[in-house]
Each structure stands twice: as C-alpha cells, then as structure tokens.
Amino acid sequence: MSVYQATASAPVNIACIKYWGKRDTKLILPTNSSLSVTLDQDHLRSTTTSRADPSFKTDRLWLNGKEEEIKDVGRLSTCIKEMKRLRREVEDKNPNEPKLSTYGVHIASKNNFPTAAGLASSASGFAALVSSLAALYKLPATPSELSLISRQGSGSACRSLFGGYVAWEMGSASDGSDSLAIEVAPQSHWPDIHALICVVSDDKKGTSSTSGMQRTVETSPLLQHRIKHVVPERMEAIKKAILARDFDSFARITMQDSNQFHAVCLDTDPPIFYMNDVSRTIIAIITEYNRVSVENGGKLKAAYTYDAGPNAVIYAPKENLKEIISLIIKYFPQADAFKDPFNLFGAQGVGSGAIVPGFNEAVAKQFPVGSVKNLIHTRVGDGPRVLPAEEALLASSGLPKDLA
Amino acid sequence: MSVYQATASAPVNIACIKYWGKRDTKLILPTNSSLSVTLDQDHLRSTTTSRADPSFKTDRLWLNGKEEEIKDVGRLSTCIKEMKRLRREVEDKNPNEPKLSTYGVHIASKNNFPTAAGLASSASGFAALVSSLAALYKLPATPSELSLISRQGSGSACRSLFGGYVAWEMGSASDGSDSLAIEVAPQSHWPDIHALICVVSDDKKGTSSTSGMQRTVETSPLLQHRIKHVVPERMEAIKKAILARDFDSFARITMQDSNQFHAVCLDTDPPIFYMNDVSRTIIAIITEYNRVSVENGGKLKAAYTYDAGPNAVIYAPKENLKEIISLIIKYFPQADAFKDPFNLFGAQGVGSGAIVPGFNEAVAKQFPVGSVKNLIHTRVGDGPRVLPAEEALLASSGLPKDLA
C-alpha cells in the first residue's frame, strides 16, 4: 500500500515595513503592503509532515507533539480546505492521480525554537503547513499562489513562502486573490545581511496582535495617514534599496517604519505598548552606534526593528555583527555564553562585551543579567524546503513520533 | 525717593491638547493650538519681584538667588524689551509718569517647587516675570496681550496668564500678533477638577523639548496629519467638554492627545521617548480604573497626561482622588507619608494603598519604593496674582533677599 506523505520546513520572517491592520478580518486582507527579510532555516524554522490516508476519518494536527483542535471555521481548517481544493483540481485534470483530496490528513508540526523565545511561530508554522501539503498533493502552484493560502492562516505567513526579501502586496480585490507575496530579491542577491535577535524579558502580557491591530484600525487617527501616504512611498523606496544593496537606505526606512508602527499603537485608544525600557535602550545603543559612524563620514551600520513585543531584531551587514554583539552584551550581560554560530569571536569568546571607539557610553546604563535573556545570531535565508523522508515527524502509525 | 517695585506670582499649567512644534522658532509661533488647565498657586507657583531704578546701570535677574545672564538676543531680553516698549507707550500718553522704561530693572524670581520635581518651571517663570513687570509698569494690558510677550519667553508660558481652562490660539499672522492665550473658562466655572502629579524617577536625560519638537517637525510624517486634521477638531471638542463640565469627554480627549503627542515623538527620526516603564504602568492603572467604571455603566473617572518627561499628571473630579491616590500608592509605595493637602484620608493616612472593587490587580506589578518619587495633589487654580510689598524678593539694596 502506498504511503502519501511529505515533510517541509519553512522560515521565520521579520518585517521591515510593518503589517498592522486588516481591511478584511476573515480573509486576512491587510490595510497596507509590507516587506520582510526571511531568516535562515538553519537557525529558526518550523517543520511539518503531512500524510493523507483513506483510513484517516478526520483531519488531525499535532503541534510540538500536542494535538490541537481543528475548528470548523478556523484558520487551520481554511488552509487545509483550500489545499484540498487545489488537489482536487490536480485530480480532475489527471484521473490517474489518487484521490488524496478525499482522504483525511494527519499533520505534525514543530518549531526548533522555544515559544518562550517570543518569536511569532505562526508565520513559519502556516508556511510549513502549506508547503508540506503542497508537496504531499504534488501541486503545480507557485510560491505566490501558495502564499494566498498561508495568508489566510496568519497574514505574515504569506511572506515565509519565499527566501530573501519578500513583499506582501496588499492587493485590491475583495476576494483577496491579489493579496499575495512576491519575491523582491532572493537570498543570493544580498546574502550579506545578518540579524541579531535580542530576546527581551517582559513582565506583562502584551495585547495580541490580532486584537491590537483592529483596535488601531478603529481608533487611531494617525493610522489612515500611514496607510495612504507613508507606506506606499516606503515600499517603493525599500525595494529600491534592496535591489541596489544600499544598506544605509534600507536601515533608515526599517527603523523609521518600526517606530511608526509603534507610534500608531500608542495612538490607539486605549494605547498599546509593545516596547519596554530594555527595547528603548537597545534603540538608544543602535542610534549612538550609527551616530558615531555617520559623524565620521560613514553610513548607518545597523537597523533595529520591533514587532508586537519587546524583542529587538537588529539587521546589519555581516562585518558589523561583531561590534554589535559586543555592544549589546556590554549593556546586557548574559547568563550563558553567547552561542557564536558564525565563529566571530573564536575560542576567546565575546567576554563581557566592548564599546566601539567614539561611542558615548552614557547613552544607557548597564542592565541586570537576564534583561536580555538570549541572543540569536542568524542571517537572511532561503524559502521553504521539502525534506527527505527520514526527517518525517509522523511515525508509520500515522501519529507523531514525539507524541506528548 | 520713590521705590518702583512690584511682586507677582504665576501658576504652572499642564496641557490637555499638547503644543509640539514651532512654525517660527524666533517668535515662538506654534504649529498647532493647545489647551491647558492652570494649577493652583497655593501648591505650585513662581514668584517674581521687579524693581526699576535710575541707579541700575543694567538689567539683572536672579533665579532662586543665583544671578542669570540676560543675553542680548535671548528670550529673557526679548520679554524685558517688549515690556519696556509697552511702558514707553504709557509714558508717551501721560508725561507725568516717571520714565521707568529708561531705568535698569532688577528682577528676582523663585519657584516654590524643586527643579528636581521635573515640572517645567519656564511657563510659570515667564508668566510671573511678565506679570510683575506689568504691575511695576502699571500697564493697561489684558492677560491676552501680556500672553503675547510671555509666549516669546517660553511658548507654554502664554497659557499661565490665565487661571482655569486656557487655550493658546496658534494664530496665522507672521508677526505672531494673533498667537495668544484666551480664557476658555475660569476656575470658578469648573473648580471640581483636581490633579495628582506623579513625579517619576528617570535614569536618563531626555531630549529637551526645544530641540525635540523641531526634530519632530523636520522628520515625522505623522505630525503634519496631527496638525492639520486632528488638533483642530480636538480643540473644539475639548472646549465644548469644558463648557459643559463633561468630564468623560474631557478625559477621553486628554488621554488621546497625550498619547498622540508621544506617538509623534516616536515617529521622529531618531525617535524620542519621554515615557518609561513607570509611566506606561500608570497608564495601565488608569486604563483599568476607567474600564471598571465603564463596565459598570459609569463614565471615565480619571485622565492621565504626560509632557516631555516621564511624570504623569492625573486629572479627575475631586471625589475620585481618594481612590486614585490609593491605587497609585498600592503599585508605587512611597518612602515618605503622602502629604494630604485636602485631608482626604484624615488622621489614619493613606497607608499602603488599596485597590478599588473589580480592579484587575494583575494589570501591573508593584514597583520598588522610589519609582514614583513624590505625589503632589493639587487642583485647577487662578491666574497670576499681584502680591503685597512684604512678599518682595528684593531687599532695599536692590539685590535678592536670598542671594546665593
């Protein structure tokens, strides 16, 4: 008997032009276009195995070994239904194809980073789900076509269907058929962009992005101006910067847009705060680091960006990462030794950090150990990967190998 | 020989619609109108004595007993010159008047609140300066006419020329002749509004408002929308709320405008932060306090507002102050006993604070003692006062009594 099964992994992406606000909450159609950098799956990824079998009575899904309910009208169910619909088109065209669209499907998914890292796993998760089902169903769909479906799972998941530099074009069709991801440039175009994720402790539970963004749409007078007048210009400018490998412009726009996203959160009633004093201090450090460079006739050397939480992601050309990591560790001493995946510091390690020449140390005070819990050094990466059978997360029983 | 001397005091004001941005930095003409509540001089005030004497060779000024330089082209010098010009008009009309405008003037000023309190003293300071000179020179000028001059000392000082509820109308004339303060309603119209000033510790020196606001004008894409479309509507709405003594609307607009002011600061490049984690927590507490009231069918009971620093000012009807003070002290324990100028708590005192029924205690954690350094309870107050001779700050020598 044939086993119909496929495994795929998908990357995390971190936006430079932020998605905040839906014009259609059911179809997940955004109020503005957005743009992100796909991070390397060697460091951060979701992996999903899907299997179709005539003996499976219902669709089932396990996340990190724990079964999750697939609600009838939920986002998971929408994605699975849409993928089965595309499979049906394949079967209708070629009657020799097995009728996988009529079978139940078992799906096992896991993330290689802890939820506690504060990284949104829904983008990589839905991208991996859609990618594994596309492989299972042997769909001829392009990544942009698949992005239409992962978008309905989690908006920003559409951007994880590509590697490199990815735009989510908001589109204008009311059925969402033109609200999809496109590749602005592949990883290979500008592989030099690295990222340092600063995982920041937070005492308080933030507002969820799903409810937060709609409150902003309903109450922020400034959001409309951002949507209509600011983002369209920035989308064009940052695409140009990426194509020209112009880090100075890329960094300026990225920081401005992160700040404007948090500005419209603050303009929401009641206001939404995602950044805390640690986040603000990382901004002060990167601002000072850039100031030193610019005052010496150089260009911007790093760009911070913050999503709906206190964690900083710092983008920079690889050559600056050593200085940046040293600076961050100087102000935010680490409990554990820095994991140095690119071996920047050699056997000696980063130690207790260091200040770059000309840097005004007084821009911030040193924080207690644990204020930044973890530092993850990664870089721009590729798009979803179809993995060999030995990487499957489902056992021959059709249940997850790591069943909790 | 006659002594020509006068003493006046002037109040602090705290804006509900914020002034942020100048269209003319020399004349101090704002990019938008603003509106404030004048606070009671019984608690917070600047006091100034001015004396004119033919023996004074130059104009001199002492602030809290320390002589300050009066720069030729500075703001102080502009205000003194303008006041002498108005005096000259008086002398021209009535040749019997002594020629005070040709005499040097000695000015002594002090604040009854420490600079460390983080309260801008320039508003009350310039209002007291102009008021004492107006009394010395026996000017027929109205408070609005005097506000034209104090505005050139420090923009928000123009609003301290009136008690109660005061608008600074931005005007449109290029010479600034229509950019002045008007009384929206006197203190007596709505005396029930009280204010709790939470003096917040801050490790870092913030961006000065003078340089910060111009950086916002130059770099924030959102500021233009605020100026053109948001503030004009809010000015009308809050005036209406004040005239109707409608605290619910007053509070909503006040909080929204404070948040939008800080949003445009964050939209500035590089971003400007004035609020810290303590400020954010006070917002969370007031938001929850209002939520409980609204969920029980009531109205908003308090409004926070933040100027260019981390201090909160909480406006509320007097009847709510006991609950508010108890809440703040619960989360921000005080080193010293609360000074209770309105005797809300009687002999027992406020103790360690208390939560109101239905309040979700988990909206914030308790902070260490000293996070909120001081609490000042005051209320809406009257405008500048001319004080009797025995309150003079200058000795018969023409030098300050408290010369440092």
Short mmCIF file of N, CA, C and O in Angstrom, two decimals, chain B residues 94-193:
data_model
loop_
_atom_site.label_atom_id
_atom_site.label_comp_id
_atom_site.label_asym_id
_atom_site.label_seq_id
_atom_site.Cartn_x
_atom_site.Cartn_y
_atom_site.Cartn_z
N ASN B 94 1.08 109.78 28.93
CA ASN B 94 0.97 110.55 30.16
C ASN B 94 2.35 111.03 30.61
O ASN B 94 3.07 110.32 31.30
N PRO B 95 2.70 112.25 30.22
CA PRO B 95 4.06 112.76 30.50
C PRO B 95 4.36 112.88 31.99
O PRO B 95 5.51 113.05 32.36
N ASN B 96 3.35 112.77 32.86
CA ASN B 96 3.62 112.84 34.30
C ASN B 96 4.20 111.54 34.84
O ASN B 96 4.73 111.52 35.95
N GLU B 97 4.03 110.47 34.10
CA GLU B 97 4.54 109.16 34.57
C GLU B 97 6.06 109.17 34.61
O GLU B 97 6.71 109.68 33.69
N PRO B 98 6.65 108.62 35.66
CA PRO B 98 8.12 108.53 35.69
C PRO B 98 8.61 107.66 34.54
O PRO B 98 7.92 106.72 34.11
N LYS B 99 9.81 107.95 34.08
CA LYS B 99 10.34 107.30 32.86
C LYS B 99 10.97 105.95 33.21
O LYS B 99 12.17 105.72 32.97
N LEU B 100 10.17 105.07 33.78
CA LEU B 100 10.69 103.76 34.20
C LEU B 100 11.30 102.98 33.04
O LEU B 100 12.21 102.17 33.23
N SER B 101 10.77 103.24 31.84
CA SER B 101 11.26 102.47 30.68
C SER B 101 12.73 102.77 30.38
O SER B 101 13.38 101.99 29.69
N THR B 102 13.22 103.86 30.93
CA THR B 102 14.63 104.20 30.67
C THR B 102 15.54 103.69 31.80
O THR B 102 16.76 103.79 31.69
N TYR B 103 14.94 103.19 32.89
CA TYR B 103 15.74 102.72 34.03
C TYR B 103 16.14 101.26 33.81
O TYR B 103 15.45 100.49 33.13
N GLY B 104 17.23 100.89 34.43
CA GLY B 104 17.53 99.46 34.52
C GLY B 104 16.51 98.78 35.43
O GLY B 104 15.83 99.44 36.23
N VAL B 105 16.39 97.48 35.29
CA VAL B 105 15.44 96.76 36.13
C VAL B 105 16.16 95.57 36.79
O VAL B 105 17.00 94.91 36.17
N HIS B 106 15.88 95.38 38.07
CA HIS B 106 16.37 94.19 38.78
C HIS B 106 15.20 93.25 39.02
O HIS B 106 14.13 93.69 39.43
N ILE B 107 15.44 92.00 38.73
CA ILE B 107 14.35 91.02 38.80
C ILE B 107 14.82 89.83 39.63
O ILE B 107 15.88 89.26 39.38
N ALA B 108 14.03 89.47 40.65
CA ALA B 108 14.35 88.26 41.43
C ALA B 108 13.17 87.31 41.32
O ALA B 108 12.01 87.73 41.45
N SER B 109 13.47 86.05 41.03
CA SER B 109 12.39 85.09 40.83
C SER B 109 12.70 83.81 41.58
O SER B 109 13.87 83.44 41.76
N LYS B 110 11.68 83.14 42.06
CA LYS B 110 11.90 81.82 42.67
C LYS B 110 10.69 80.94 42.43
O LYS B 110 9.57 81.42 42.17
N ASN B 111 10.94 79.66 42.48
CA ASN B 111 9.86 78.68 42.36
C ASN B 111 9.68 78.02 43.72
O ASN B 111 10.66 77.79 44.43
N ASN B 112 8.46 77.70 44.09
CA ASN B 112 8.27 77.02 45.38
C ASN B 112 8.30 75.51 45.22
O ASN B 112 7.92 74.78 46.12
N PHE B 113 8.74 75.05 44.04
CA PHE B 113 8.87 73.59 43.86
C PHE B 113 10.28 73.33 43.33
O PHE B 113 10.83 74.13 42.58
N PRO B 114 10.90 72.23 43.75
CA PRO B 114 12.28 71.98 43.33
C PRO B 114 12.35 71.66 41.84
O PRO B 114 11.44 71.04 41.28
N THR B 115 13.42 72.11 41.19
CA THR B 115 13.66 71.78 39.79
C THR B 115 13.63 70.27 39.62
O THR B 115 13.14 69.75 38.62
N ALA B 116 14.12 69.57 40.64
CA ALA B 116 14.17 68.11 40.59
C ALA B 116 12.79 67.48 40.47
O ALA B 116 12.65 66.31 40.15
N ALA B 117 11.74 68.26 40.74
CA ALA B 117 10.39 67.70 40.62
C ALA B 117 10.08 67.38 39.17
O ALA B 117 9.12 66.69 38.87
N GLY B 118 10.89 67.88 38.26
CA GLY B 118 10.67 67.56 36.84
C GLY B 118 9.49 68.32 36.25
O GLY B 118 8.97 67.96 35.21
N LEU B 119 9.07 69.37 36.93
CA LEU B 119 7.98 70.19 36.39
C LEU B 119 8.60 71.36 35.65
O LEU B 119 9.49 72.02 36.17
N ALA B 120 8.13 71.60 34.47
CA ALA B 120 8.67 72.72 33.69
C ALA B 120 8.38 73.99 34.45
O ALA B 120 7.23 74.32 34.73
N SER B 121 9.40 74.73 34.81
CA SER B 121 9.19 75.97 35.56
C SER B 121 9.23 77.17 34.62
O SER B 121 9.00 78.29 35.04
N SER B 122 9.51 76.93 33.33
CA SER B 122 9.62 78.09 32.44
C SER B 122 8.26 78.73 32.19
O SER B 122 8.18 79.95 32.02
N ALA B 123 7.18 77.96 32.21
CA ALA B 123 5.86 78.54 31.97
C ALA B 123 5.48 79.48 33.10
O ALA B 123 5.17 80.66 32.89
N SER B 124 5.52 78.98 34.34
CA SER B 124 5.17 79.84 35.47
C SER B 124 6.21 80.95 35.63
O SER B 124 5.85 82.09 35.98
N GLY B 125 7.46 80.66 35.33
CA GLY B 125 8.52 81.65 35.48
C GLY B 125 8.35 82.84 34.57
O GLY B 125 8.38 84.00 35.03
N PHE B 126 8.13 82.59 33.28
CA PHE B 126 7.95 83.74 32.36
C PHE B 126 6.62 84.45 32.60
O PHE B 126 6.53 85.67 32.41
N ALA B 127 5.60 83.71 33.03
CA ALA B 127 4.33 84.37 33.33
C ALA B 127 4.47 85.28 34.54
O ALA B 127 3.93 86.40 34.57
N ALA B 128 5.24 84.84 35.55
CA ALA B 128 5.45 85.67 36.74
C ALA B 128 6.31 86.90 36.39
O ALA B 128 6.04 88.01 36.87
N LEU B 129 7.31 86.69 35.54
CA LEU B 129 8.15 87.80 35.10
C LEU B 129 7.32 88.89 34.44
O LEU B 129 7.39 90.08 34.79
N VAL B 130 6.51 88.47 33.46
CA VAL B 130 5.70 89.42 32.71
C VAL B 130 4.66 90.08 33.62
O VAL B 130 4.41 91.28 33.53
N SER B 131 4.11 89.31 34.54
CA SER B 131 3.08 89.86 35.45
C SER B 131 3.68 90.88 36.40
O SER B 131 3.05 91.90 36.71
N SER B 132 4.87 90.58 36.90
CA SER B 132 5.46 91.54 37.85
C SER B 132 5.87 92.82 37.12
O SER B 132 5.68 93.92 37.65
N LEU B 133 6.40 92.71 35.90
CA LEU B 133 6.75 93.91 35.14
C LEU B 133 5.49 94.70 34.76
O LEU B 133 5.50 95.94 34.76
N ALA B 134 4.40 93.99 34.44
CA ALA B 134 3.15 94.67 34.09
C ALA B 134 2.64 95.48 35.28
O ALA B 134 2.13 96.60 35.12
N ALA B 135 2.82 94.92 36.49
CA ALA B 135 2.39 95.63 37.70
C ALA B 135 3.32 96.80 37.98
O ALA B 135 2.87 97.92 38.30
N LEU B 136 4.63 96.56 37.86
CA LEU B 136 5.62 97.63 38.07
C LEU B 136 5.35 98.79 37.11
O LEU B 136 5.39 99.97 37.51
N TYR B 137 5.09 98.48 35.86
CA TYR B 137 4.94 99.49 34.82
C TYR B 137 3.51 100.03 34.71
O TYR B 137 3.22 100.86 33.86
N LYS B 138 2.62 99.49 35.54
CA LYS B 138 1.20 99.90 35.54
C LYS B 138 0.62 99.88 34.12
O LYS B 138 0.00 100.84 33.66
N LEU B 139 0.82 98.75 33.47
CA LEU B 139 0.35 98.63 32.08
C LEU B 139 -1.14 98.37 32.04
O LEU B 139 -1.67 97.64 32.88
N PRO B 140 -1.83 98.94 31.07
CA PRO B 140 -3.26 98.66 30.92
C PRO B 140 -3.52 97.34 30.17
O PRO B 140 -4.66 97.04 29.84
N ALA B 141 -2.47 96.56 29.90
CA ALA B 141 -2.60 95.38 29.04
C ALA B 141 -3.50 94.30 29.66
O ALA B 141 -3.49 94.10 30.87
N THR B 142 -4.25 93.62 28.82
CA THR B 142 -5.06 92.48 29.25
C THR B 142 -4.15 91.24 29.36
O THR B 142 -3.05 91.22 28.80
N PRO B 143 -4.61 90.21 30.06
CA PRO B 143 -3.81 88.97 30.12
C PRO B 143 -3.48 88.44 28.72
O PRO B 143 -2.36 87.97 28.49
N SER B 144 -4.41 88.51 27.78
CA SER B 144 -4.13 88.03 26.42
C SER B 144 -3.00 88.84 25.79
O SER B 144 -2.12 88.28 25.12
N GLU B 145 -3.02 90.17 26.00
CA GLU B 145 -1.95 91.00 25.45
C GLU B 145 -0.60 90.65 26.09
O GLU B 145 0.42 90.55 25.41
N LEU B 146 -0.62 90.42 27.41
CA LEU B 146 0.63 90.02 28.08
C LEU B 146 1.09 88.64 27.63
O LEU B 146 2.28 88.36 27.57
N SER B 147 0.11 87.79 27.28
CA SER B 147 0.47 86.42 26.85
C SER B 147 1.30 86.44 25.57
O SER B 147 2.12 85.55 25.34
N LEU B 148 1.09 87.47 24.74
CA LEU B 148 1.89 87.63 23.52
C LEU B 148 3.37 87.76 23.85
O LEU B 148 4.24 87.33 23.08
N ILE B 149 3.64 88.38 25.02
CA ILE B 149 5.03 88.61 25.41
C ILE B 149 5.60 87.38 26.13
O ILE B 149 6.70 86.93 25.81
N SER B 150 4.84 86.83 27.07
CA SER B 150 5.37 85.65 27.78
C SER B 150 5.58 84.49 26.81
O SER B 150 6.48 83.67 26.99
N ARG B 151 4.76 84.44 25.75
CA ARG B 151 4.93 83.41 24.71
C ARG B 151 6.33 83.44 24.12
O ARG B 151 6.90 82.41 23.79
N GLN B 152 6.89 84.65 24.00
CA GLN B 152 8.23 84.78 23.42
C GLN B 152 9.34 84.40 24.40
O GLN B 152 10.49 84.25 24.01
N GLY B 153 8.95 84.23 25.68
CA GLY B 153 9.90 83.70 26.65
C GLY B 153 9.92 82.19 26.60
O GLY B 153 10.97 81.55 26.46
N SER B 154 8.73 81.61 26.67
CA SER B 154 8.58 80.15 26.58
C SER B 154 7.15 79.93 26.10
O SER B 154 6.21 80.44 26.71
N GLY B 155 6.99 79.21 25.03
CA GLY B 155 5.69 79.08 24.38
C GLY B 155 4.56 78.86 25.36
O GLY B 155 3.61 79.64 25.44
N SER B 156 4.66 77.81 26.17
CA SER B 156 3.54 77.44 27.04
C SER B 156 3.34 78.46 28.17
O SER B 156 2.32 78.41 28.86
N ALA B 157 4.28 79.38 28.35
CA ALA B 157 4.12 80.41 29.39
C ALA B 157 2.92 81.31 29.09
O ALA B 157 2.34 81.90 30.00
N CYS B 158 2.55 81.41 27.82
CA CYS B 158 1.41 82.28 27.50
C CYS B 158 0.14 81.77 28.17
O CYS B 158 -0.73 82.55 28.52
N ARG B 159 0.07 80.44 28.36
CA ARG B 159 -1.15 79.88 28.96
C ARG B 159 -1.22 80.11 30.47
O ARG B 159 -2.27 79.92 31.07
N SER B 160 -0.09 80.49 31.09
CA SER B 160 -0.10 80.73 32.54
C SER B 160 -0.54 82.13 32.89
O SER B 160 -0.50 82.53 34.05
N LEU B 161 -0.99 82.92 31.91
CA LEU B 161 -1.51 84.26 32.18
C LEU B 161 -2.96 84.26 32.62
O LEU B 161 -3.51 85.30 32.98
N PHE B 162 -3.60 83.11 32.53
CA PHE B 162 -4.99 82.97 32.96
C PHE B 162 -5.11 81.81 33.96
O PHE B 162 -4.33 80.85 33.90
N GLY B 163 -6.11 81.90 34.81
CA GLY B 163 -6.48 80.73 35.60
C GLY B 163 -7.46 79.88 34.83
O GLY B 163 -7.84 80.19 33.69
N GLY B 164 -7.86 78.77 35.43
CA GLY B 164 -8.91 77.93 34.85
C GLY B 164 -8.45 77.15 33.65
O GLY B 164 -7.42 76.50 33.67
N TYR B 165 -9.22 77.28 32.56
CA TYR B 165 -9.05 76.46 31.36
C TYR B 165 -8.66 77.41 30.22
O TYR B 165 -9.41 78.34 29.91
N VAL B 166 -7.51 77.18 29.64
CA VAL B 166 -6.89 78.22 28.81
C VAL B 166 -6.47 77.65 27.45
O VAL B 166 -5.81 76.60 27.38
N ALA B 167 -6.85 78.34 26.39
CA ALA B 167 -6.42 77.94 25.05
C ALA B 167 -5.31 78.87 24.59
O ALA B 167 -5.34 80.08 24.85
N TRP B 168 -4.34 78.31 23.92
CA TRP B 168 -3.35 79.10 23.18
C TRP B 168 -3.74 78.96 21.72
O TRP B 168 -3.56 77.89 21.13
N GLU B 169 -4.32 80.03 21.17
CA GLU B 169 -4.74 80.00 19.77
C GLU B 169 -3.50 80.25 18.92
O GLU B 169 -2.82 81.25 19.09
N MET B 170 -3.23 79.34 18.00
CA MET B 170 -1.97 79.41 17.27
C MET B 170 -1.85 80.68 16.42
O MET B 170 -0.77 81.21 16.23
N GLY B 171 -2.99 81.20 15.91
CA GLY B 171 -2.98 82.38 15.06
C GLY B 171 -2.43 82.09 13.68
O GLY B 171 -2.03 80.96 13.38
N SER B 172 -2.44 83.12 12.85
CA SER B 172 -1.92 82.93 11.48
C SER B 172 -1.00 84.06 11.04
O SER B 172 -0.27 83.93 10.07
N ALA B 173 -0.98 85.17 11.78
CA ALA B 173 -0.15 86.32 11.39
C ALA B 173 1.33 85.96 11.50
O ALA B 173 1.74 85.27 12.43
N SER B 174 2.11 86.44 10.55
CA SER B 174 3.53 86.08 10.56
C SER B 174 4.29 86.82 11.65
O SER B 174 5.36 86.40 12.06
N ASP B 175 3.73 87.94 12.16
CA ASP B 175 4.41 88.65 13.26
C ASP B 175 3.98 88.12 14.62
O ASP B 175 4.42 88.63 15.66
N GLY B 176 3.10 87.10 14.64
CA GLY B 176 2.71 86.47 15.90
C GLY B 176 1.67 87.24 16.68
O GLY B 176 1.32 86.87 17.79
N SER B 177 1.12 88.32 16.09
CA SER B 177 0.23 89.21 16.85
C SER B 177 -1.10 88.56 17.23
O SER B 177 -1.81 89.07 18.08
N ASP B 178 -1.42 87.41 16.61
CA ASP B 178 -2.67 86.73 16.98
C ASP B 178 -2.39 85.35 17.58
O ASP B 178 -3.29 84.51 17.66
N SER B 179 -1.16 85.11 18.03
CA SER B 179 -0.84 83.83 18.67
C SER B 179 -0.79 84.05 20.17
O SER B 179 0.26 84.39 20.72
N LEU B 180 -1.95 83.90 20.80
CA LEU B 180 -2.07 84.33 22.20
C LEU B 180 -3.02 83.43 22.98
O LEU B 180 -3.70 82.57 22.42
N ALA B 181 -3.00 83.63 24.29
CA ALA B 181 -3.84 82.82 25.17
C ALA B 181 -5.20 83.47 25.37
O ALA B 181 -5.30 84.70 25.43
N ILE B 182 -6.24 82.65 25.44
CA ILE B 182 -7.56 83.15 25.81
C ILE B 182 -8.13 82.23 26.89
O ILE B 182 -7.78 81.05 26.98
N GLU B 183 -8.99 82.81 27.71
CA GLU B 183 -9.63 82.01 28.75
C GLU B 183 -10.81 81.27 28.16
O GLU B 183 -11.73 81.89 27.62
N VAL B 184 -10.80 79.95 28.24
CA VAL B 184 -11.95 79.16 27.79
C VAL B 184 -13.01 79.17 28.86
O VAL B 184 -14.20 79.36 28.58
N ALA B 185 -12.59 79.01 30.10
CA ALA B 185 -13.50 79.09 31.24
C ALA B 185 -12.65 79.37 32.47
O ALA B 185 -11.54 78.84 32.59
N PRO B 186 -13.16 80.21 33.39
CA PRO B 186 -12.37 80.49 34.60
C PRO B 186 -12.44 79.30 35.57
O PRO B 186 -13.30 78.42 35.44
N GLN B 187 -11.54 79.30 36.51
CA GLN B 187 -11.52 78.29 37.57
C GLN B 187 -12.91 78.09 38.19
O GLN B 187 -13.34 76.96 38.43
N SER B 188 -13.62 79.20 38.40
CA SER B 188 -14.92 79.13 39.09
C SER B 188 -15.97 78.37 38.28
O SER B 188 -16.94 77.87 38.83
N HIS B 189 -15.77 78.27 36.96
CA HIS B 189 -16.72 77.55 36.13
C HIS B 189 -16.73 76.05 36.44
O HIS B 189 -17.76 75.38 36.39
N TRP B 190 -15.54 75.51 36.74
CA TRP B 190 -15.42 74.05 36.96
C TRP B 190 -14.30 73.82 37.97
O TRP B 190 -13.24 73.30 37.64
N PRO B 191 -14.56 74.21 39.25
CA PRO B 191 -13.50 74.15 40.26
C PRO B 191 -13.23 72.74 40.75
O PRO B 191 -12.27 72.51 41.49
N ASP B 192 -14.06 71.80 40.34
CA ASP B 192 -14.02 70.43 40.88
C ASP B 192 -12.86 69.59 40.32
O ASP B 192 -12.62 68.48 40.78
N ILE B 193 -12.15 70.11 39.30
CA ILE B 193 -11.09 69.30 38.69
C ILE B 193 -9.82 69.35 39.54
O ILE B 193 -9.25 70.42 39.75
#
